[in-house]
Tab-separated table of N, CA and C in Angstrom:
chain	number	residue	atom	x	y	z
A	179	VAL	N	119.954	118.306	95.966
A	179	VAL	CA	119.254	118.316	95.332
A	179	VAL	C	118.584	120.060	94.850
A	180	THR	N	118.600	120.244	93.625
A	180	THR	CA	118.052	121.720	93.346
A	180	THR	C	116.520	121.353	93.454
A	181	LEU	N	115.540	121.919	93.948
A	181	LEU	CA	114.028	122.090	94.390
A	181	LEU	C	113.415	123.266	93.605
A	182	PRO	N	112.351	122.473	92.893
A	182	PRO	CA	111.640	123.485	92.002
A	182	PRO	C	110.664	124.611	93.416
A	183	ILE	N	111.144	125.950	92.856
A	183	ILE	CA	110.178	126.900	93.781
A	183	ILE	C	108.664	127.198	92.988
A	184	VAL	N	107.769	126.827	93.525
A	184	VAL	CA	106.171	126.984	92.840
A	184	VAL	C	105.693	128.070	93.313
A	185	THR	N	105.505	129.226	92.617
A	185	THR	CA	104.533	129.981	92.905
A	185	THR	C	103.187	129.947	92.125
A	186	ALA	N	101.913	130.370	93.533
A	186	ALA	CA	100.862	130.564	92.932
A	186	ALA	C	99.612	131.315	93.599
A	187	VAL	N	99.089	132.348	92.731
A	187	VAL	CA	98.497	133.266	93.348
A	187	VAL	C	96.880	132.777	93.365
A	188	VAL	N	96.450	132.809	95.067
A	188	VAL	CA	95.465	132.155	94.969
A	188	VAL	C	94.620	133.890	95.849
A	189	SER	N	93.155	133.522	95.939
A	189	SER	CA	92.458	134.628	96.684
A	189	SER	C	93.066	134.195	98.223
A	190	ASN	N	93.138	135.779	98.904
A	190	ASN	CA	93.665	135.567	100.477
A	190	ASN	C	92.951	134.605	101.120
A	191	ASP	N	94.322	133.694	101.801
A	191	ASP	CA	93.791	132.581	102.961
A	191	ASP	C	92.821	131.144	102.123
A	192	LYS	N	93.144	131.265	101.090
A	192	LYS	CA	92.639	130.226	100.470
A	192	LYS	C	93.670	129.158	100.013
A	193	ILE	N	93.186	127.674	99.520
A	193	ILE	CA	94.225	126.799	99.377
A	193	ILE	C	94.638	126.805	97.945
A	194	ALA	N	96.064	126.633	97.512
A	194	ALA	CA	96.689	126.422	96.181
A	194	ALA	C	96.661	124.731	95.921
A	195	ALA	N	96.477	124.272	94.877
A	195	ALA	CA	96.283	123.229	94.437
A	195	ALA	C	97.456	122.922	93.165
A	196	LEU	N	98.959	122.798	93.916
A	196	LEU	CA	99.857	122.985	93.047
A	196	LEU	C	100.253	121.838	92.838
A	197	ALA	N	100.099	121.217	90.732
A	197	ALA	CA	100.016	120.109	90.350
A	197	ALA	C	101.620	119.608	89.515
A	198	PHE	N	101.798	118.623	89.760
A	198	PHE	CA	103.615	118.213	89.175
A	198	PHE	C	103.467	116.816	88.344
A	199	LYS	N	103.958	117.039	87.117
A	199	LYS	CA	103.999	116.021	86.394
A	199	LYS	C	105.393	115.091	86.618
A	200	MET	N	104.884	113.809	87.048
A	200	MET	CA	106.816	113.525	87.039
A	200	MET	C	106.724	111.721	86.229
A	201	THR	N	107.626	110.770	85.954
A	201	THR	CA	107.615	109.656	85.681
A	201	THR	C	107.463	108.649	87.432
A	202	GLY	N	107.656	107.336	86.734
A	202	GLY	CA	107.681	106.253	87.756
A	202	GLY	C	109.101	106.563	88.437
A	203	ALA	N	109.768	106.678	87.506
A	203	ALA	CA	111.252	106.539	87.669
A	203	ALA	C	111.633	107.578	88.210
A	204	GLN	N	111.208	108.911	87.904
A	204	GLN	CA	111.955	110.198	88.862
A	204	GLN	C	111.408	109.822	90.261
A	205	LEU	N	110.065	108.957	90.527
A	205	LEU	CA	109.494	108.992	92.070
A	205	LEU	C	110.327	107.932	92.878
A	206	GLY	N	111.353	106.832	92.109
A	206	GLY	CA	112.314	105.881	92.752
A	206	GLY	C	111.778	104.744	92.248
A	207	ALA	N	110.505	104.676	91.269
A	207	ALA	CA	109.739	103.455	91.311
A	207	ALA	C	110.902	102.248	90.672
A	208	LYS	N	110.595	101.075	91.828
A	208	LYS	CA	111.738	99.971	90.975
A	208	LYS	C	110.370	98.544	90.956
A	209	GLU	N	110.821	97.608	90.772
A	209	GLU	CA	109.927	96.627	90.793
A	209	GLU	C	108.962	96.370	92.203
A	210	ASN	N	108.133	96.176	92.304
A	210	ASN	CA	106.771	96.191	93.177
A	210	ASN	C	106.948	97.727	93.836
A	211	SER	N	106.960	98.343	93.592
A	211	SER	CA	106.984	99.734	94.017
A	211	SER	C	105.504	100.526	94.036
A	212	VAL	N	105.000	100.999	95.051
A	212	VAL	CA	103.513	101.396	95.566
A	212	VAL	C	103.943	102.665	95.865
A	213	VAL	N	102.734	103.599	96.008
A	213	VAL	CA	102.319	104.558	96.322
A	213	VAL	C	102.679	104.953	97.737
A	214	GLY	N	102.494	104.073	98.812
A	214	GLY	CA	103.187	103.970	99.809
A	214	GLY	C	104.195	104.221	100.312
A	215	ASN	N	105.241	103.823	99.406
A	215	ASN	CA	106.783	103.899	99.487
A	215	ASN	C	106.649	105.320	99.302
A	216	ILE	N	106.319	106.531	98.669
A	216	ILE	CA	106.688	107.302	98.444
A	216	ILE	C	106.171	108.526	99.714
A	217	THR	N	106.942	109.522	100.300
A	217	THR	CA	106.695	110.514	101.117
A	217	THR	C	107.374	111.486	100.375
A	218	PHE	N	105.688	112.517	100.311
A	218	PHE	CA	105.949	113.542	99.929
A	218	PHE	C	106.333	114.447	100.883
A	219	ILE	N	107.728	115.476	100.766
A	219	ILE	CA	107.864	116.087	101.713
A	219	ILE	C	108.096	117.640	101.667
A	220	LYS	N	108.014	118.985	102.616
A	220	LYS	CA	107.790	120.201	102.839
A	220	LYS	C	109.066	120.446	103.124
A	221	VAL	N	109.836	121.453	102.685
A	221	VAL	CA	110.698	121.804	103.121
A	221	VAL	C	110.573	123.038	103.871
A	222	LEU	N	110.551	123.214	105.500
A	222	LEU	CA	110.218	124.224	106.009
A	222	LEU	C	111.332	125.299	105.839
A	223	LYS	N	110.469	126.591	105.827
A	223	LYS	CA	111.257	127.545	105.908
A	223	LYS	C	111.461	127.938	107.661
A	224	ASN	N	113.113	128.670	107.986
A	224	ASN	CA	113.195	128.538	108.922
A	224	ASN	C	113.618	127.504	109.692
A	225	ALA	N	113.566	126.503	109.305
A	225	ALA	CA	113.884	125.223	110.274
A	225	ALA	C	115.529	124.875	109.804
A	226	ALA	N	116.229	124.374	110.973
A	226	ALA	CA	117.547	124.271	111.086
A	226	ALA	C	117.900	122.916	110.206
A	227	GLY	N	119.079	123.226	109.615
A	227	GLY	CA	119.419	122.050	108.312
A	227	GLY	C	118.505	121.856	107.495
A	228	GLY	N	117.155	122.630	107.166
A	228	GLY	CA	116.690	122.292	105.644
A	228	GLY	C	115.794	121.363	106.310
A	229	ALA	N	114.939	121.205	107.387
A	229	ALA	CA	114.245	120.184	108.112
A	229	ALA	C	112.655	120.478	107.157
A	230	GLY	N	112.340	119.315	107.248
A	230	GLY	CA	111.267	119.219	106.780
A	230	GLY	C	109.810	118.729	107.372
A	231	ALA	N	108.528	118.375	106.783
A	231	ALA	CA	107.541	117.773	107.120
A	231	ALA	C	106.449	117.123	106.246
A	232	GLU	N	105.989	116.168	106.427
A	232	GLU	CA	105.077	115.331	105.285
A	232	GLU	C	104.421	115.882	105.319
A	233	PHE	N	103.848	115.693	103.730
A	233	PHE	CA	102.243	115.822	103.406
A	233	PHE	C	101.475	114.784	103.764
A	234	VAL	N	100.055	114.707	104.145
A	234	VAL	CA	99.212	113.816	104.484
A	234	VAL	C	98.699	113.268	103.447
A	235	TYR	N	98.880	112.018	102.453
A	235	TYR	CA	98.517	111.279	101.570
A	235	TYR	C	96.675	111.417	101.775
A	236	THR	N	96.014	111.600	100.649
A	236	THR	CA	94.678	111.150	100.578
A	236	THR	C	94.422	111.151	99.489
A	237	THR	N	93.078	109.900	99.432
A	237	THR	CA	92.770	109.463	98.005
A	237	THR	C	90.935	110.271	98.209
A	238	ASP	N	90.596	110.722	99.192
A	238	ASP	CA	89.639	111.431	99.830
A	238	ASP	C	89.433	112.659	99.169
A	239	PRO	N	88.881	113.357	98.110
A	239	PRO	CA	88.753	114.698	97.598
A	239	PRO	C	87.958	115.684	98.562
A	240	THR	N	87.108	115.202	99.539
A	240	THR	CA	86.400	115.597	100.766
A	240	THR	C	87.579	116.397	101.545
A	241	LYS	N	88.730	115.246	101.660
A	241	LYS	CA	89.829	115.887	102.975
A	241	LYS	C	90.761	116.573	102.118
A	242	TYR	N	90.695	117.175	101.009
A	242	TYR	CA	92.023	118.005	100.298
A	242	TYR	C	92.057	118.849	100.937
A	243	ALA	N	93.129	119.339	101.956
A	243	ALA	CA	93.080	120.307	102.501
A	243	ALA	C	94.618	120.726	102.727
A	244	ASP	N	95.029	121.799	104.035
A	244	ASP	CA	96.223	122.047	103.873
A	244	ASP	C	96.831	121.291	104.410
A	245	LYS	N	98.466	121.122	103.792
A	245	LYS	CA	99.093	120.029	104.027
A	245	LYS	C	99.130	118.712	103.734
A	246	SER	N	98.005	118.548	102.516
A	246	SER	CA	97.364	117.345	102.303
A	246	SER	C	97.975	117.028	100.535
A	247	CYS	N	97.837	115.848	100.288
A	247	CYS	CA	98.452	115.337	98.798
A	247	CYS	C	97.638	114.269	98.185
A	248	VAL	N	98.309	114.190	96.728
A	248	VAL	CA	96.923	112.999	95.989
A	248	VAL	C	98.176	112.764	94.637
A	249	LEU	N	98.196	111.449	94.478
A	249	LEU	CA	98.644	111.241	93.552
A	249	LEU	C	98.066	110.588	92.137
A	250	LYS	N	97.768	110.981	91.294
A	250	LYS	CA	97.303	110.494	90.041
A	250	LYS	C	98.011	109.646	88.976
A	251	ASN	N	96.928	109.172	88.286
A	251	ASN	CA	97.783	108.362	86.915
A	251	ASN	C	97.595	108.981	85.639
A	252	ALA	N	97.806	108.740	84.342
A	252	ALA	CA	97.587	109.427	83.379
A	252	ALA	C	96.564	109.410	83.040
A	253	ALA	N	95.435	109.089	83.394
A	253	ALA	CA	94.037	108.976	83.086
A	253	ALA	C	93.447	109.571	84.061
A	254	GLY	N	94.202	110.332	85.212
A	254	GLY	CA	93.197	111.371	86.072
A	254	GLY	C	92.593	110.441	87.032
A	255	THR	N	92.867	109.243	87.383
A	255	THR	CA	92.416	108.023	88.335
A	255	THR	C	93.365	108.362	89.725
A	256	THR	N	92.857	108.683	90.846
A	256	THR	CA	93.383	108.989	92.316
A	256	THR	C	93.739	107.249	92.555
A	257	LEU	N	95.325	107.350	93.033
A	257	LEU	CA	96.373	105.909	93.402
A	257	LEU	C	95.872	105.730	95.055
A	258	ALA	N	95.586	104.695	95.102
A	258	ALA	CA	95.348	104.033	96.411
A	258	ALA	C	97.017	103.831	97.198
A	259	LEU	N	97.225	103.693	98.078
A	259	LEU	CA	98.296	103.825	99.121
A	259	LEU	C	99.291	102.188	98.231
A	260	THR	N	98.083	101.387	97.724
A	260	THR	CA	98.697	100.094	97.613
A	260	THR	C	98.891	99.531	96.350
A	261	ASP	N	98.454	100.817	95.361
A	261	ASP	CA	98.542	100.759	94.007
A	261	ASP	C	100.123	100.855	93.586
A	262	LYS	N	100.363	100.008	92.737
A	262	LYS	CA	102.155	100.285	91.913
A	262	LYS	C	101.914	101.386	91.237
A	263	ILE	N	103.460	101.731	91.239
A	263	ILE	CA	103.891	102.761	90.716
A	263	ILE	C	104.968	102.253	89.314
A	264	LEU	N	104.717	102.110	88.155
A	264	LEU	CA	105.761	101.917	87.173
A	264	LEU	C	106.450	102.712	86.855
A	265	PRO	N	107.795	102.531	86.750
A	265	PRO	CA	109.121	103.456	86.174
A	265	PRO	C	108.426	104.168	84.824
A	266	THR	N	108.139	103.486	83.838
A	266	THR	CA	107.610	104.338	82.768
A	266	THR	C	106.587	105.014	82.421
A	267	GLU	N	105.751	104.929	83.389
A	267	GLU	CA	104.335	105.616	83.137
A	267	GLU	C	104.264	107.168	83.845
A	268	THR	N	103.415	108.102	83.723
A	268	THR	CA	103.479	109.601	84.232
A	268	THR	C	102.398	109.753	84.873
A	269	TYR	N	102.790	110.388	86.206
A	269	TYR	CA	101.928	110.870	86.884
A	269	TYR	C	101.848	112.254	87.330
A	270	THR	N	100.936	112.059	88.251
A	270	THR	CA	100.746	114.228	88.414
A	270	THR	C	100.257	113.620	89.955
A	271	PHE	N	101.154	114.825	90.803
A	271	PHE	CA	101.339	114.972	92.050
A	271	PHE	C	100.615	116.127	92.355
A	272	VAL	N	99.754	116.149	93.316
A	272	VAL	CA	99.053	117.514	93.824
A	272	VAL	C	99.254	117.909	95.171
A	273	ALA	N	99.804	119.055	95.215
A	273	ALA	CA	99.999	119.442	96.934
A	273	ALA	C	98.833	120.493	96.875
A	274	PHE	N	98.387	120.478	98.298
A	274	PHE	CA	97.749	121.250	98.627
A	274	PHE	C	98.011	122.419	99.812
A	275	ILE	N	98.178	123.222	99.562
A	275	ILE	CA	99.050	124.459	100.293
A	275	ILE	C	98.135	125.676	100.870
A	276	LYS	N	97.701	125.822	102.008
A	276	LYS	CA	97.078	127.120	102.771
A	276	LYS	C	97.843	128.388	102.399
A	277	ASP	N	97.171	129.297	101.558
A	277	ASP	CA	98.265	130.722	102.091
A	277	ASP	C	98.077	131.220	103.260
A	278	ASN	N	99.052	131.704	103.915
A	278	ASN	CA	99.802	132.420	105.063
A	278	ASN	C	99.908	131.430	106.461
A	279	ARG	N	99.601	130.166	105.729
A	279	ARG	CA	100.066	129.094	106.748
A	279	ARG	C	101.720	128.422	107.122
A	280	GLU	N	101.818	127.082	107.467
A	280	GLU	CA	103.352	127.135	107.875
A	280	GLU	C	104.318	126.553	106.534
A	281	PHE	N	103.204	125.434	105.670
A	281	PHE	CA	103.699	125.301	104.429
A	281	PHE	C	103.965	126.130	103.100
A	282	ASP	N	103.336	127.733	103.557
A	282	ASP	CA	103.697	128.641	102.246
A	282	ASP	C	104.727	129.768	102.936
A	283	TYR	N	105.760	129.454	101.666
A	283	TYR	CA	107.198	130.179	102.237
A	283	TYR	C	106.751	132.232	101.576
A	284	ALA	N	105.873	132.502	100.946
A	284	ALA	CA	105.469	133.736	101.056
A	284	ALA	C	104.851	134.487	102.039
A	285	SER	N	105.321	135.806	102.361
A	285	SER	CA	104.939	136.433	103.499
A	285	SER	C	103.708	137.424	102.685
A	286	ALA	N	103.353	137.755	101.503
A	286	ALA	CA	102.813	138.346	101.126
A	286	ALA	C	101.008	137.634	100.950
A	287	ALA	N	99.862	138.313	101.370
A	287	ALA	CA	98.542	137.570	101.215
A	287	ALA	C	98.107	137.465	100.047
A	288	GLY	N	97.896	136.100	99.444
A	288	GLY	CA	97.265	135.559	98.080
A	288	GLY	C	98.417	135.130	97.518
A	289	VAL	N	99.541	134.710	98.010
A	289	VAL	CA	100.677	134.272	97.177
A	289	VAL	C	101.074	132.757	98.213
A	290	VAL	N	101.348	131.894	97.072
A	290	VAL	CA	101.981	130.725	97.727
A	290	VAL	C	102.972	130.311	97.119
A	291	ILE	N	104.189	130.547	97.966
A	291	ILE	CA	105.647	129.441	97.350
A	291	ILE	C	106.114	128.517	98.323
A	292	ASP	N	106.500	127.320	97.504
A	292	ASP	CA	106.491	126.798	97.788
A	292	ASP	C	107.723	125.570	97.228
A	293	PRO	N	108.890	125.184	97.655
A	293	PRO	CA	109.249	124.209	97.646
A	293	PRO	C	109.003	122.294	98.009
A	294	ILE	N	109.120	121.636	96.985
A	294	ILE	CA	108.650	120.226	97.662
A	294	ILE	C	109.612	119.464	97.229
A	295	MET	N	109.872	118.402	97.719
A	295	MET	CA	110.548	116.998	97.643
A	295	MET	C	109.545	115.672	97.881
A	296	ALA	N	110.115	115.158	96.574
A	296	ALA	CA	109.789	113.293	96.624
A	296	ALA	C	110.802	112.718	97.230
A	297	ALA	N	110.626	112.003	98.864
A	297	ALA	CA	111.050	110.775	99.286
A	297	ALA	C	111.029	109.261	99.071
A	298	VAL	N	111.631	108.869	98.643
A	298	VAL	CA	111.421	107.723	98.048
A	298	VAL	C	112.216	106.624	98.812
A	299	ALA	N	111.205	105.348	99.513
A	299	ALA	CA	111.950	104.151	100.068
A	299	ALA	C	111.885	103.055	99.697
A	300	GLU	N	112.823	102.140	99.852
A	300	GLU	CA	112.974	100.805	98.881
A	300	GLU	C	111.528	100.341	99.197
A	301	PRO	N	110.894	99.474	98.115
A	301	PRO	CA	109.778	98.701	98.165
A	301	PRO	C	109.460	97.406	99.446
A	302	LYS	N	108.201	97.999	99.963
A	302	LYS	CA	108.165	97.187	100.954
A	302	LYS	C	106.305	96.761	101.264
A	303	ALA	N	105.924	96.087	101.842
A	303	ALA	CA	104.781	95.668	101.956
A	303	ALA	C	104.005	97.230	102.687
A	304	ILE	N	102.860	97.139	102.232
A	304	ILE	CA	102.248	98.594	102.562
A	304	ILE	C	100.665	98.100	103.026
A	305	LYS	N	100.465	98.568	104.251
A	305	LYS	CA	99.090	97.960	104.921
A	305	LYS	C	98.092	99.037	103.997
A	306	SER	N	96.635	98.482	103.893
A	306	SER	CA	95.671	99.309	103.090
A	306	SER	C	95.138	100.679	104.167
A	307	SER	N	95.195	101.708	103.658
A	307	SER	CA	94.903	102.966	104.389
A	307	SER	C	94.660	104.186	103.528
A	308	SER	N	93.994	104.982	103.960
A	308	SER	CA	93.554	105.869	102.735
A	308	SER	C	94.334	107.629	103.568
A	309	SER	N	95.152	107.151	104.113
A	309	SER	CA	95.882	108.825	104.630
A	309	SER	C	97.367	108.066	105.206
A	310	GLY	N	98.493	109.079	105.146
A	310	GLY	CA	99.177	108.957	105.611
A	310	GLY	C	100.398	108.398	104.625
A	311	CYS	N	101.689	108.630	104.190
A	311	CYS	CA	103.115	107.770	104.046
A	311	CYS	C	104.046	107.519	104.703
A	312	ASN	N	103.922	106.005	104.645
A	312	ASN	CA	104.501	105.593	105.953
A	312	ASN	C	106.290	105.128	105.384
A	313	ALA	N	106.803	105.745	104.495
A	313	ALA	CA	108.312	106.005	104.524
A	313	ALA	C	109.073	106.291	105.641
A	314	GLY	N	110.100	105.620	106.173
A	314	GLY	CA	110.739	106.542	107.199
A	314	GLY	C	112.132	107.489	106.634
A	315	PHE	N	112.416	108.416	106.989
A	315	PHE	CA	113.227	109.346	106.574
A	315	PHE	C	114.806	109.091	106.325
A	316	ALA	N	115.081	107.812	107.238
A	316	ALA	CA	116.634	106.987	107.352
A	316	ALA	C	116.343	106.760	105.926
A	317	ALA	N	115.651	105.871	105.321
A	317	ALA	CA	115.541	105.293	104.280
A	317	ALA	C	115.582	106.106	102.801
A	318	LEU	N	114.977	107.180	103.175
A	318	LEU	CA	115.086	107.707	102.336
A	318	LEU	C	116.315	108.509	101.305
A	319	ALA	N	115.708	108.011	99.711
A	319	ALA	CA	116.730	108.737	98.500
A	319	ALA	C	115.684	110.148	98.077
A	320	LEU	N	116.385	111.330	98.333
A	320	LEU	CA	115.552	112.495	97.468
A	320	LEU	C	115.905	112.906	96.398
A	321	LEU	N	114.446	113.296	95.621
A	321	LEU	CA	114.607	113.394	94.205
A	321	LEU	C	113.593	114.747	94.007
A	322	ALA	N	114.242	115.491	92.986
A	322	ALA	CA	113.531	117.109	93.190
A	322	ALA	C	112.555	116.524	91.985
A	323	ILE	N	110.780	117.129	91.845
A	323	ILE	CA	110.086	117.282	90.871
A	323	ILE	C	109.836	118.423	90.010
A	324	VAL	N	109.379	117.804	89.298
A	324	VAL	CA	109.176	119.169	88.292
A	324	VAL	C	107.749	119.803	87.963
A	325	PRO	N	107.713	120.965	88.470
A	325	PRO	CA	106.382	121.620	88.091
A	325	PRO	C	106.154	121.812	86.898
A	326	VAL	N	104.726	121.475	86.526
A	326	VAL	CA	104.063	121.650	85.091
A	326	VAL	C	102.860	122.339	85.260
A	327	VAL	N	102.053	122.373	86.209
A	327	VAL	CA	101.152	123.221	86.476
A	327	VAL	C	100.422	123.917	87.840
A	328	CYS	N	100.220	125.126	87.644
A	328	CYS	CA	99.518	125.296	89.049
A	328	CYS	C	98.129	126.148	88.949
A	329	ARG	N	97.111	125.836	89.740
A	329	ARG	CA	96.085	125.821	89.407
A	329	ARG	C	95.299	126.397	91.175
A	330	ARG	N	94.503	127.110	91.242
A	330	ARG	CA	94.068	127.427	92.269
A	330	ARG	C	92.610	126.997	92.852
A	331	LYS	N	92.517	126.619	94.111
A	331	LYS	CA	91.257	126.399	94.535
A	331	LYS	C	90.416	127.309	95.675
A	332	LYS	N	89.053	127.352	94.981
A	332	LYS	CA	88.365	128.255	95.978
A	332	LYS	C	87.847	128.148	97.096
């Protein structure tokens, strides 16, 4: 799968907020799919076999930090893990990545470079929670997502 490589300029050692627009179909939404069926993965540099790590899903803006993420609907409302994802709707995924940390590919200070993947599992019951996506890697179908906006957070 071809991955988007996203670059954002930020103040040294700050967190970049990288936003991507995609449809529910691009997220792999099927009947009864919910946010908790999606795992957003960071492809780690220097990892054998293209290994990755999961972003931590949070609905609480005070917890937006390095390695966290959120999904919003077209109106900009943050979605809970139990909210449905419809194939025909458009969503915005926002990943938060701190400059010069594990999820940042750039070696230069003040620049964040990041390939991200959306991994989707078959729909299943999701327990109500405000953090962590709980789809396992074994059942995942990987999809590339399209970058639309790069913003910076100070």
